[in-house]
Amino acid sequence: MKTSLLPDQYPIRVSLSVLFFFLMSIWYSAQNKKYANIENHQISGICLGCSVENSQHATGNNENDYSTLKIGIGVLGKVEQTLIFPQTVTKKLIIGIGSDHIPLSVSLLNGITVETMNGTISNNDSRAINGNILKIGTEASKAMIELSPAQGYDRVKISLNGGLLNLSGGLRIYYAYYEEQCTIPFTPIHHYSLNGNTLDMPGGNINLIRVGSHEEAYSNNMICEQGFTYSSPDSTYVFKASDFLNVPSPRSPRTVSFWARIEQGGSVSLTLYGEKIKITSDSIVIKPVNENHNFDKRIFGRMFRKNPATAGAFNFYVINFNNDPTPPYTTNSNFYQPNDKTFPPYYPVDLKISVNSQSLPGSFNFFNNGNILSTYPTTIYTTHWAPYYTQGADLINNEFIISLKTSQIDEFFIFDRKFYPEELFKAYSSSPTNNSVTTKTASINENKIFTISPNPTSGQITLNGNIPLAGSEISIRNTSGTEVYHSLFRSKTFELPVSIPGGVYMLTLQTQDKKIYTRKIILNR
């Protein structure tokens, strides 16, 4: 039975759609907040009548309940509460505070200090409340303290010092959280966050299902919270989509992006949109799913490329399908739908891979056979010719499979439009809420901390963290991969040459023991 949608039902449908996306945005926001989940507190000095009430209420994601720090008037003691996060981060920190009814102000709160720590070691950034970090809300008895720590932290200490007047009901602490900046500001058609599950979320309909007996494993402190990892280096972990990932018709762009760290001897293999792609630590192999086609194997066969990824680090991979819009070129080859018969018109150049926004090396000659007449350019810079966009290609029943061996993978996106790799790479790392570390490339040793400040910078750079800097080498490359600066480590603070123009660059530091740390910097000149 068919059901027609009457005109007066249309506003209901629109309203439901608006409501759905509004709820999804709330869900995404809640997922990005990472709350302190452990607390400890102490009272020091001569502090009669001092206490910390309902201390556990300052932890977790309930922003309505609170702990209360109380201190007597004129005493010499101190009341402290420390809120602890699951892992060390360098992200903007938000602390919710309040009073029982008294309107808050900087002068009222001048007896409060906040300080970040990494384990039991202070970052030596204790500060009193001032107008730069205090944000009073519409409800005058509530406020937020906003901090942008320059060093990695896993806890924050809030201290209520003796002599604080007028807060007769005590200081309320509602929560402390940092916000993940992993959800890039574009709308994917499929998103696999891999945070403890293989769901296509939010609202997607093609989930990943484990194939075989090797059970999936997840690791913390990845690019964005959790991600796929391995429990046995000898096992291959395979996940197959619950439905086909069909080629769009009419043929239109698709962009795939993900982060992967591939160890020596390991690999990440993808089957999607009619292509098979195997990525190892030093190579990338691309081939069509169906290798028994009648097309020229020199053009449509397997293709090998060197992987320019940074060894031992998370690298950002982008795969563009049906890549570049073109004028209406013509050819007498029957491999392709005539360019003027497709909308929008595209090259028959259907797969291009980049690593950390750097395209794979090499160009490919197109229609170099003298029997084929064409107005296409002779040489087009691409990675592979994908036969699934040719006439007669199977647009449906295309499997989607992810498998990995001795590798980690996180934040897998599929978009229904073309994105330049630089757009996606910059979107991950240019968070306005983080002024020190601005990259998602991570060292194998997850306990090591390496940050850069200030960022953006006008030329001066300071290296911070707990990694050994003596004997290190520093290299800076632009987004095209060209090295613009190279130096041995001499000082934690140094100036970039004035000859380097403003822009986005990648700073790579290789320590004396060959550990590699890569950070993105923004140079404003």
Short mmCIF file of C-alpha atoms in Angstrom, two decimals:
data_model
loop_
_atom_site.label_atom_id
_atom_site.label_comp_id
_atom_site.label_asym_id
_atom_site.label_seq_id
_atom_site.Cartn_x
_atom_site.Cartn_y
_atom_site.Cartn_z
CA MET A 1 0.00 0.00 0.00
CA LYS A 2 1.31 3.44 -0.87
CA THR A 3 1.02 6.29 1.57
CA SER A 4 1.01 9.80 0.23
CA LEU A 5 2.43 12.65 2.26
CA LEU A 6 -0.17 15.39 2.33
CA PRO A 7 1.00 19.00 2.13
CA ASP A 8 0.08 19.72 5.73
CA GLN A 9 2.28 16.81 6.82
CA TYR A 10 5.37 18.36 5.32
CA PRO A 11 6.07 20.76 8.23
CA ILE A 12 5.89 17.78 10.59
CA ARG A 13 8.50 15.93 8.57
CA VAL A 14 10.76 19.01 8.50
CA SER A 15 10.33 19.52 12.23
CA LEU A 16 11.22 15.91 12.95
CA SER A 17 14.32 16.22 10.78
CA VAL A 18 15.39 19.38 12.58
CA LEU A 19 14.76 17.70 15.93
CA PHE A 20 16.83 14.67 14.87
CA PHE A 21 19.88 16.73 13.89
CA PHE A 22 19.53 18.85 17.02
CA LEU A 23 19.56 15.72 19.19
CA MET A 24 22.51 14.35 17.22
CA SER A 25 24.45 17.57 17.85
CA ILE A 26 23.74 17.30 21.58
CA TRP A 27 24.83 13.64 21.50
CA TYR A 28 28.06 14.53 19.69
CA SER A 29 28.78 17.33 22.17
CA ALA A 30 28.26 15.01 25.11
CA GLN A 31 30.50 12.38 23.55
CA ASN A 32 33.33 14.90 23.13
CA LYS A 33 33.44 15.93 26.81
CA LYS A 34 35.85 13.82 28.84
CA TYR A 35 35.14 14.25 32.53
CA ALA A 36 37.41 13.74 35.53
CA ASN A 37 36.43 10.40 37.04
CA ILE A 38 38.49 10.25 40.24
CA GLU A 39 39.03 12.76 43.03
CA ASN A 40 41.04 13.21 46.17
CA HIS A 41 41.00 16.03 48.69
CA GLN A 42 42.84 17.27 51.72
CA ILE A 43 42.72 19.93 54.44
CA SER A 44 45.97 21.48 55.61
CA GLY A 45 47.03 23.97 58.23
CA ILE A 46 44.95 25.20 61.16
CA CYS A 47 41.48 24.92 59.69
CA LEU A 48 38.66 24.48 62.19
CA GLY A 49 35.31 24.02 60.48
CA CYS A 50 36.93 23.19 57.14
CA SER A 51 35.50 20.33 55.09
CA VAL A 52 34.86 18.83 51.66
CA GLU A 53 31.27 17.64 51.37
CA ASN A 54 29.97 15.16 48.77
CA SER A 55 33.43 15.00 47.24
CA GLN A 56 32.50 12.39 44.59
CA HIS A 57 29.84 14.66 43.12
CA ALA A 58 32.55 16.71 41.39
CA THR A 59 33.44 13.71 39.19
CA GLY A 60 31.55 12.22 36.25
CA ASN A 61 29.24 13.76 33.67
CA ASN A 62 26.40 14.95 35.93
CA GLU A 63 26.83 18.70 35.69
CA ASN A 64 24.06 19.41 38.19
CA ASP A 65 25.43 17.85 41.38
CA TYR A 66 28.51 19.19 43.12
CA SER A 67 31.02 18.90 45.92
CA THR A 68 31.34 21.75 48.42
CA LEU A 69 34.60 23.14 49.78
CA LYS A 70 34.11 24.98 53.10
CA ILE A 71 36.60 27.02 55.05
CA GLY A 72 36.29 29.24 58.11
CA ILE A 73 36.69 33.01 57.97
CA GLY A 74 40.13 34.35 58.78
CA VAL A 75 41.81 30.98 59.33
CA LEU A 76 45.25 30.05 58.07
CA GLY A 77 44.33 26.70 56.56
CA LYS A 78 43.64 25.48 53.06
CA VAL A 79 41.05 23.12 51.52
CA GLU A 80 41.99 21.36 48.27
CA GLN A 81 40.23 19.04 45.86
CA THR A 82 42.06 17.34 42.99
CA LEU A 83 40.08 16.01 40.01
CA ILE A 84 41.80 13.29 37.99
CA PHE A 85 41.34 12.27 34.33
CA PRO A 86 41.98 8.81 32.83
CA GLN A 87 44.94 9.96 30.72
CA THR A 88 47.42 12.76 30.12
CA VAL A 89 46.27 15.38 27.61
CA THR A 90 47.10 18.91 26.47
CA LYS A 91 43.62 20.22 25.81
CA LYS A 92 41.51 23.11 26.99
CA LEU A 93 40.28 22.46 30.53
CA ILE A 94 36.86 23.51 31.85
CA ILE A 95 35.93 23.55 35.57
CA GLY A 96 32.37 24.28 36.68
CA ILE A 97 32.07 26.20 39.96
CA GLY A 98 29.34 27.99 41.89
CA SER A 99 27.95 29.23 45.19
CA ASP A 100 24.71 28.54 47.02
CA HIS A 101 23.14 31.88 46.06
CA ILE A 102 25.81 34.62 46.03
CA PRO A 103 26.59 36.20 42.62
CA LEU A 104 30.15 35.36 41.64
CA SER A 105 32.88 37.84 40.75
CA VAL A 106 36.66 37.97 40.44
CA SER A 107 37.00 39.88 43.70
CA LEU A 108 34.84 37.37 45.54
CA LEU A 109 36.91 34.44 44.27
CA ASN A 110 40.38 35.90 44.76
CA GLY A 111 41.18 33.29 47.38
CA ILE A 112 40.88 30.40 44.90
CA THR A 113 43.82 29.01 42.92
CA VAL A 114 43.89 26.32 40.24
CA GLU A 115 46.88 24.25 39.18
CA THR A 116 47.41 21.42 36.69
CA MET A 117 49.58 18.38 37.37
CA ASN A 118 50.89 15.35 35.53
CA GLY A 119 50.77 12.55 38.06
CA THR A 120 52.17 13.89 41.30
CA ILE A 121 54.37 16.43 39.50
CA SER A 122 53.12 20.01 39.35
CA ASN A 123 53.22 21.87 36.05
CA ASN A 124 54.06 25.01 38.08
CA ASP A 125 51.14 26.89 36.55
CA SER A 126 49.18 27.70 39.72
CA ARG A 127 47.13 30.83 39.22
CA ALA A 128 44.54 32.87 41.04
CA ILE A 129 41.12 33.45 39.54
CA ASN A 130 41.06 36.45 37.21
CA GLY A 131 38.88 37.86 34.46
CA ASN A 132 40.78 36.02 31.72
CA ILE A 133 39.85 32.56 32.95
CA LEU A 134 36.55 33.19 34.79
CA LYS A 135 33.41 32.97 32.63
CA ILE A 136 30.24 33.81 34.55
CA GLY A 137 27.07 32.35 33.05
CA THR A 138 23.52 33.67 32.79
CA GLU A 139 22.97 32.34 36.31
CA ALA A 140 25.17 34.66 38.35
CA SER A 141 25.90 32.07 41.03
CA LYS A 142 27.51 29.72 38.50
CA ALA A 143 30.66 30.11 36.41
CA MET A 144 33.29 28.22 34.45
CA ILE A 145 37.05 28.40 34.80
CA GLU A 146 38.66 27.95 31.36
CA LEU A 147 42.33 27.01 31.19
CA SER A 148 44.64 26.28 28.26
CA PRO A 149 47.58 24.46 29.90
CA ALA A 150 50.91 24.65 28.09
CA GLN A 151 51.97 21.22 29.35
CA GLY A 152 50.39 17.80 29.52
CA TYR A 153 48.17 17.16 32.55
CA ASP A 154 46.03 14.39 33.97
CA ARG A 155 44.62 16.26 36.98
CA VAL A 156 43.70 19.70 38.23
CA LYS A 157 43.86 20.94 41.82
CA ILE A 158 41.39 23.55 43.09
CA SER A 159 42.49 25.23 46.33
CA LEU A 160 40.36 27.34 48.65
CA ASN A 161 42.70 29.42 50.77
CA GLY A 162 42.08 30.86 54.22
CA GLY A 163 40.77 34.41 54.42
CA LEU A 164 38.20 34.08 51.63
CA LEU A 165 35.19 36.12 52.72
CA ASN A 166 31.49 36.11 51.84
CA LEU A 167 31.23 32.53 50.49
CA SER A 168 29.36 31.47 53.59
CA GLY A 169 27.85 28.46 51.85
CA GLY A 170 31.21 27.27 50.50
CA LEU A 171 32.59 26.84 46.98
CA ARG A 172 30.73 24.37 44.80
CA ILE A 173 32.63 22.31 42.24
CA TYR A 174 30.29 20.80 39.65
CA TYR A 175 32.66 19.12 37.18
CA ALA A 176 35.94 19.26 35.31
CA TYR A 177 36.32 18.16 31.71
CA TYR A 178 38.39 18.61 28.61
CA GLU A 179 36.84 18.46 25.17
CA GLU A 180 38.00 16.13 22.43
CA GLN A 181 38.47 17.89 19.11
CA CYS A 182 38.37 14.75 17.03
CA THR A 183 35.03 15.25 15.31
CA ILE A 184 36.01 17.22 12.25
CA PRO A 185 33.59 19.99 11.18
CA PHE A 186 32.19 18.15 8.15
CA THR A 187 29.28 15.75 7.85
CA PRO A 188 30.24 12.18 6.86
CA ILE A 189 27.86 9.59 5.44
CA HIS A 190 29.66 6.93 7.50
CA HIS A 191 31.71 7.39 10.68
CA TYR A 192 33.42 4.67 12.69
CA SER A 193 34.81 6.24 15.86
CA LEU A 194 35.96 2.78 17.07
CA ASN A 195 35.44 3.84 20.67
CA GLY A 196 34.88 0.34 22.01
CA ASN A 197 32.56 -0.69 19.15
CA THR A 198 32.32 -0.96 15.36
CA LEU A 199 29.08 0.95 14.89
CA ASP A 200 28.45 3.42 12.08
CA MET A 201 27.39 6.38 14.19
CA PRO A 202 25.61 8.57 14.81
CA GLY A 203 22.72 7.49 12.62
CA GLY A 204 24.65 5.41 10.07
CA ASN A 205 23.34 2.12 8.76
CA ILE A 206 26.42 0.09 7.76
CA ASN A 207 28.04 -1.36 10.86
CA LEU A 208 31.25 -3.42 10.86
CA ILE A 209 31.02 -7.06 11.95
CA ARG A 210 33.95 -9.20 13.01
CA VAL A 211 34.83 -12.08 10.68
CA GLY A 212 36.82 -14.99 12.08
CA SER A 213 37.83 -16.01 15.57
CA HIS A 214 40.24 -13.19 16.40
CA GLU A 215 38.26 -10.90 18.69
CA GLU A 216 38.67 -7.17 18.27
CA ALA A 217 40.74 -5.23 20.79
CA TYR A 218 40.65 -1.53 21.67
CA SER A 219 43.31 0.74 23.09
CA ASN A 220 43.01 4.03 24.99
CA ASN A 221 44.91 7.24 24.29
CA MET A 222 44.60 6.90 20.53
CA ILE A 223 43.76 9.71 18.13
CA CYS A 224 40.34 10.18 19.69
CA GLU A 225 39.82 8.19 22.88
CA GLN A 226 39.80 4.53 21.82
CA GLY A 227 40.65 2.80 18.55
CA PHE A 228 41.34 -0.60 17.02
CA THR A 229 44.50 -2.33 18.12
CA TYR A 230 45.83 -5.90 18.19
CA SER A 231 46.34 -8.37 21.03
CA SER A 232 48.48 -10.82 19.05
CA PRO A 233 51.10 -9.76 16.46
CA ASP A 234 50.57 -13.00 14.56
CA SER A 235 46.82 -12.54 14.05
CA THR A 236 44.88 -10.72 11.33
CA TYR A 237 41.70 -8.98 12.45
CA VAL A 238 38.97 -8.72 9.82
CA PHE A 239 35.75 -6.65 9.91
CA LYS A 240 33.14 -6.78 7.18
CA ALA A 241 30.34 -4.27 6.65
CA SER A 242 26.78 -5.35 7.36
CA ASP A 243 25.73 -4.11 3.89
CA PHE A 244 27.27 -3.32 0.53
CA LEU A 245 29.06 -0.01 0.03
CA ASN A 246 27.80 0.68 -3.45
CA VAL A 247 29.29 2.96 -6.06
CA PRO A 248 27.14 6.11 -6.36
CA SER A 249 25.13 6.52 -9.51
CA PRO A 250 25.46 8.85 -11.27
CA ARG A 251 29.11 8.52 -10.40
CA SER A 252 30.04 11.16 -7.84
CA PRO A 253 32.98 11.76 -5.52
CA ARG A 254 33.72 9.84 -2.35
CA THR A 255 36.43 10.72 0.18
CA VAL A 256 37.71 8.24 2.76
CA SER A 257 39.95 9.24 5.67
CA PHE A 258 41.41 7.49 8.71
CA TRP A 259 44.39 7.42 11.07
CA ALA A 260 46.67 4.39 11.23
CA ARG A 261 49.88 3.38 12.94
CA ILE A 262 51.45 0.41 11.15
CA GLU A 263 54.37 -1.39 12.73
CA GLN A 264 57.10 -3.20 10.84
CA GLY A 265 55.62 -6.36 9.31
CA GLY A 266 52.08 -5.11 9.86
CA SER A 267 49.40 -3.88 7.46
CA VAL A 268 46.00 -2.26 7.08
CA SER A 269 43.95 -3.63 4.17
CA LEU A 270 40.77 -2.07 2.77
CA THR A 271 38.21 -3.33 0.29
CA LEU A 272 35.81 -0.59 -0.78
CA TYR A 273 34.26 0.88 -3.92
CA GLY A 274 35.63 -1.94 -6.05
CA GLU A 275 39.26 -1.47 -4.98
CA LYS A 276 41.64 -3.36 -2.71
CA ILE A 277 44.26 -1.28 -0.93
CA LYS A 278 46.99 -2.79 1.25
CA ILE A 279 49.07 -0.39 3.32
CA THR A 280 52.24 -1.47 5.07
CA SER A 281 54.77 0.64 6.95
CA ASP A 282 56.74 1.30 3.76
CA SER A 283 54.48 0.52 0.78
CA ILE A 284 50.95 0.85 -0.61
CA VAL A 285 49.53 -1.68 -3.09
CA ILE A 286 46.35 -0.87 -5.02
CA LYS A 287 44.43 -3.25 -7.23
CA PRO A 288 40.85 -3.74 -8.44
CA VAL A 289 38.71 -6.33 -6.68
CA ASN A 290 38.12 -7.99 -10.03
CA GLU A 291 41.47 -8.56 -11.68
CA ASN A 292 39.99 -10.73 -14.42
CA HIS A 293 38.67 -7.82 -16.44
CA ASN A 294 39.55 -7.34 -20.10
CA PHE A 295 41.08 -3.91 -19.62
CA ASP A 296 44.75 -3.16 -20.16
CA LYS A 297 46.50 -4.57 -17.09
CA ARG A 298 49.22 -1.94 -17.44
CA ILE A 299 46.61 0.69 -16.69
CA PHE A 300 44.09 -1.16 -14.56
CA GLY A 301 46.29 -3.74 -12.88
CA ARG A 302 48.14 -3.64 -9.58
CA MET A 303 50.04 -0.52 -8.67
CA PHE A 304 52.79 -0.19 -6.07
CA ARG A 305 53.75 3.03 -4.32
CA LYS A 306 56.20 3.86 -1.55
CA ASN A 307 54.49 4.85 1.70
CA PRO A 308 55.87 8.23 2.89
CA ALA A 309 54.41 7.71 6.38
CA THR A 310 56.34 8.68 9.50
CA ALA A 311 57.68 5.49 11.06
CA GLY A 312 56.32 4.56 14.49
CA ALA A 313 53.61 7.22 14.46
CA PHE A 314 49.96 7.67 13.65
CA ASN A 315 49.63 8.90 10.06
CA PHE A 316 46.62 10.43 8.37
CA TYR A 317 45.44 8.70 5.17
CA VAL A 318 42.99 10.20 2.66
CA ILE A 319 41.62 8.31 -0.34
CA ASN A 320 39.85 10.33 -3.03
CA PHE A 321 37.58 8.42 -5.42
CA ASN A 322 36.57 10.06 -8.73
CA ASN A 323 38.88 12.85 -7.92
CA ASP A 324 39.27 15.84 -10.22
CA PRO A 325 36.61 17.87 -12.07
CA THR A 326 37.67 18.69 -15.62
CA PRO A 327 36.58 20.39 -18.83
CA PRO A 328 34.67 18.13 -21.24
CA TYR A 329 37.61 16.27 -22.79
CA THR A 330 36.90 13.61 -25.40
CA THR A 331 38.33 10.23 -26.28
CA ASN A 332 37.48 7.39 -28.64
CA SER A 333 38.31 4.84 -25.90
CA ASN A 334 35.30 2.77 -24.85
CA PHE A 335 36.72 2.29 -21.35
CA TYR A 336 34.91 5.36 -20.07
CA GLN A 337 31.55 7.02 -20.23
CA PRO A 338 32.04 10.13 -22.41
CA ASN A 339 32.90 13.03 -20.15
CA ASP A 340 29.95 15.14 -21.31
CA LYS A 341 27.54 12.30 -20.38
CA THR A 342 28.41 12.44 -16.68
CA PHE A 343 27.40 15.05 -14.16
CA PRO A 344 29.45 16.62 -12.88
CA PRO A 345 32.15 15.90 -15.46
CA TYR A 346 35.20 14.11 -14.06
CA TYR A 347 38.45 12.68 -15.16
CA PRO A 348 38.42 8.92 -15.38
CA VAL A 349 41.01 9.19 -12.60
CA ASP A 350 39.25 7.54 -9.79
CA LEU A 351 41.58 6.86 -6.91
CA LYS A 352 44.18 9.10 -5.32
CA ILE A 353 45.85 8.48 -1.95
CA SER A 354 47.68 10.93 0.28
CA VAL A 355 49.52 10.45 3.57
CA ASN A 356 49.61 13.37 6.01
CA SER A 357 48.28 15.51 3.11
CA GLN A 358 51.24 14.43 0.94
CA SER A 359 50.31 12.76 -2.34
CA LEU A 360 51.94 9.48 -3.21
CA PRO A 361 54.92 9.96 -5.52
CA GLY A 362 54.83 9.53 -9.27
CA SER A 363 52.59 10.38 -12.18
CA PHE A 364 50.79 8.07 -14.58
CA ASN A 365 50.58 8.32 -18.35
CA PHE A 366 47.06 8.30 -19.69
CA PHE A 367 46.12 6.99 -23.15
CA ASN A 368 49.73 6.58 -24.17
CA ASN A 369 48.68 3.98 -26.72
CA GLY A 370 48.90 5.50 -30.17
CA ASN A 371 45.66 3.78 -31.25
CA ILE A 372 43.61 5.87 -28.82
CA LEU A 373 42.75 9.43 -29.77
CA SER A 374 42.13 11.79 -26.87
CA THR A 375 42.13 15.42 -25.88
CA TYR A 376 42.95 14.46 -22.30
CA PRO A 377 46.35 15.56 -20.97
CA THR A 378 49.03 12.94 -21.61
CA THR A 379 50.16 12.83 -17.99
CA ILE A 380 47.82 13.17 -15.03
CA TYR A 381 49.02 13.06 -11.46
CA THR A 382 47.11 10.29 -9.79
CA THR A 383 47.59 7.08 -7.88
CA HIS A 384 45.53 4.51 -9.73
CA TRP A 385 42.95 4.07 -12.48
CA ALA A 386 39.86 2.49 -10.96
CA PRO A 387 37.93 0.38 -13.47
CA TYR A 388 34.71 0.49 -11.46
CA TYR A 389 33.97 3.91 -13.00
CA THR A 390 34.14 2.59 -16.56
CA GLN A 391 31.20 1.62 -18.71
CA GLY A 392 29.69 -1.66 -17.62
CA ALA A 393 31.26 -1.55 -14.16
CA ASP A 394 29.25 -3.14 -11.36
CA LEU A 395 27.89 -0.30 -9.26
CA ILE A 396 26.29 -2.54 -6.65
CA ASN A 397 27.24 -5.50 -4.48
CA ASN A 398 30.59 -3.95 -3.58
CA GLU A 399 31.94 -5.28 -0.30
CA PHE A 400 33.42 -3.07 2.42
CA ILE A 401 36.11 -4.80 4.52
CA ILE A 402 38.76 -3.54 6.94
CA SER A 403 41.52 -5.85 8.16
CA LEU A 404 44.61 -5.13 10.18
CA LYS A 405 47.72 -6.94 11.38
CA THR A 406 50.18 -5.51 13.93
CA SER A 407 48.54 -2.14 13.39
CA GLN A 408 46.23 0.38 15.00
CA ILE A 409 43.49 2.36 13.31
CA ASP A 410 41.14 5.10 14.47
CA GLU A 411 38.51 7.60 13.29
CA PHE A 412 37.40 6.12 9.95
CA PHE A 413 35.25 8.51 7.85
CA ILE A 414 33.51 8.30 4.47
CA PHE A 415 32.22 11.53 2.87
CA ASP A 416 29.94 11.95 -0.13
CA ARG A 417 31.93 14.82 -1.60
CA LYS A 418 35.49 15.63 -2.53
CA PHE A 419 37.73 16.95 0.22
CA TYR A 420 41.29 17.98 -0.35
CA PRO A 421 43.58 16.10 2.05
CA GLU A 422 44.84 19.41 3.44
CA GLU A 423 41.28 20.37 4.45
CA LEU A 424 40.77 17.25 6.53
CA PHE A 425 44.26 17.21 8.00
CA LYS A 426 43.97 20.84 9.09
CA ALA A 427 40.48 20.29 10.51
CA TYR A 428 41.82 17.64 12.91
CA SER A 429 44.72 19.69 14.18
CA SER A 430 43.64 23.36 14.22
CA SER A 431 41.47 23.26 17.32
CA PRO A 432 40.94 26.80 18.69
CA THR A 433 40.76 25.37 22.20
CA ASN A 434 44.30 24.04 22.23
CA ASN A 435 47.15 26.49 22.01
CA SER A 436 50.10 24.18 22.47
CA VAL A 437 49.90 20.81 20.75
CA THR A 438 48.12 20.89 17.40
CA THR A 439 48.53 17.51 15.84
CA LYS A 440 47.21 14.01 16.10
CA THR A 441 50.47 12.30 15.21
CA ALA A 442 51.53 10.27 18.23
CA SER A 443 54.64 8.48 19.40
CA ILE A 444 54.61 4.76 20.11
CA ASN A 445 55.53 5.54 23.72
CA GLU A 446 52.19 6.91 24.90
CA ASN A 447 53.62 8.05 28.24
CA LYS A 448 55.97 10.53 26.61
CA ILE A 449 54.87 14.16 26.32
CA PHE A 450 56.05 16.59 23.66
CA THR A 451 54.34 19.94 23.10
CA ILE A 452 55.05 23.14 21.22
CA SER A 453 54.21 26.66 22.30
CA PRO A 454 53.11 29.21 21.39
CA ASN A 455 51.01 27.90 18.55
CA PRO A 456 50.19 29.78 16.32
CA THR A 457 53.57 31.47 16.47
CA SER A 458 55.16 34.51 14.84
CA GLY A 459 58.51 32.72 14.68
CA GLN A 460 59.63 31.74 18.15
CA ILE A 461 59.11 28.11 19.20
CA THR A 462 59.56 26.51 22.61
CA LEU A 463 59.75 22.73 22.99
CA ASN A 464 58.15 21.33 26.15
CA GLY A 465 57.62 17.87 27.59
CA ASN A 466 59.45 15.02 29.24
CA ILE A 467 61.25 13.51 26.26
CA PRO A 468 65.09 13.70 26.09
CA LEU A 469 66.00 16.57 23.76
CA ALA A 470 69.81 16.40 23.88
CA GLY A 471 71.20 15.08 20.61
CA SER A 472 67.87 15.45 18.77
CA GLU A 473 67.39 16.62 15.20
CA ILE A 474 64.65 19.08 14.23
CA SER A 475 63.12 19.19 10.76
CA ILE A 476 60.29 21.39 9.49
CA ARG A 477 58.43 20.69 6.24
CA ASN A 478 55.63 22.48 4.44
CA THR A 479 52.37 20.81 3.43
CA SER A 480 53.98 19.70 0.15
CA GLY A 481 56.62 17.77 2.07
CA THR A 482 59.51 20.14 1.22
CA GLU A 483 61.95 20.65 4.07
CA VAL A 484 62.31 24.34 4.94
CA TYR A 485 64.35 24.04 8.14
CA HIS A 486 66.77 21.52 9.64
CA SER A 487 68.90 21.81 12.77
CA LEU A 488 70.44 19.89 15.60
CA PHE A 489 68.87 20.61 18.99
CA ARG A 490 70.66 23.48 20.74
CA SER A 491 68.02 25.10 22.93
CA LYS A 492 64.40 24.47 23.94
CA THR A 493 63.53 27.91 22.54
CA PHE A 494 64.58 28.95 19.06
CA GLU A 495 63.59 31.30 16.24
CA LEU A 496 62.53 30.22 12.78
CA PRO A 497 64.35 31.99 9.93
CA VAL A 498 62.56 35.06 8.58
CA SER A 499 62.83 33.52 5.12
CA ILE A 500 60.12 30.97 5.99
CA PRO A 501 56.76 32.47 4.97
CA GLY A 502 53.60 32.19 7.03
CA GLY A 503 51.63 28.98 6.67
CA VAL A 504 51.07 25.50 8.05
CA TYR A 505 54.11 23.30 8.69
CA MET A 506 54.99 19.95 10.26
CA LEU A 507 57.80 19.92 12.83
CA THR A 508 59.47 16.54 13.27
CA LEU A 509 61.84 15.87 16.17
CA GLN A 510 63.95 12.72 16.12
CA THR A 511 65.59 11.93 19.44
CA GLN A 512 69.01 10.40 19.88
CA ASP A 513 67.40 6.99 20.43
CA LYS A 514 65.56 7.36 17.08
CA LYS A 515 62.09 8.07 18.54
CA ILE A 516 60.09 10.37 16.26
CA TYR A 517 57.61 13.05 17.36
CA THR A 518 55.69 15.14 14.85
CA ARG A 519 53.73 18.28 15.62
CA LYS A 520 51.87 20.71 13.42
CA ILE A 521 52.70 24.41 13.72
CA ILE A 522 50.95 27.46 12.33
CA LEU A 523 53.30 30.32 11.42
CA ASN A 524 51.71 33.77 11.26
CA ARG A 525 53.77 36.31 9.32
#
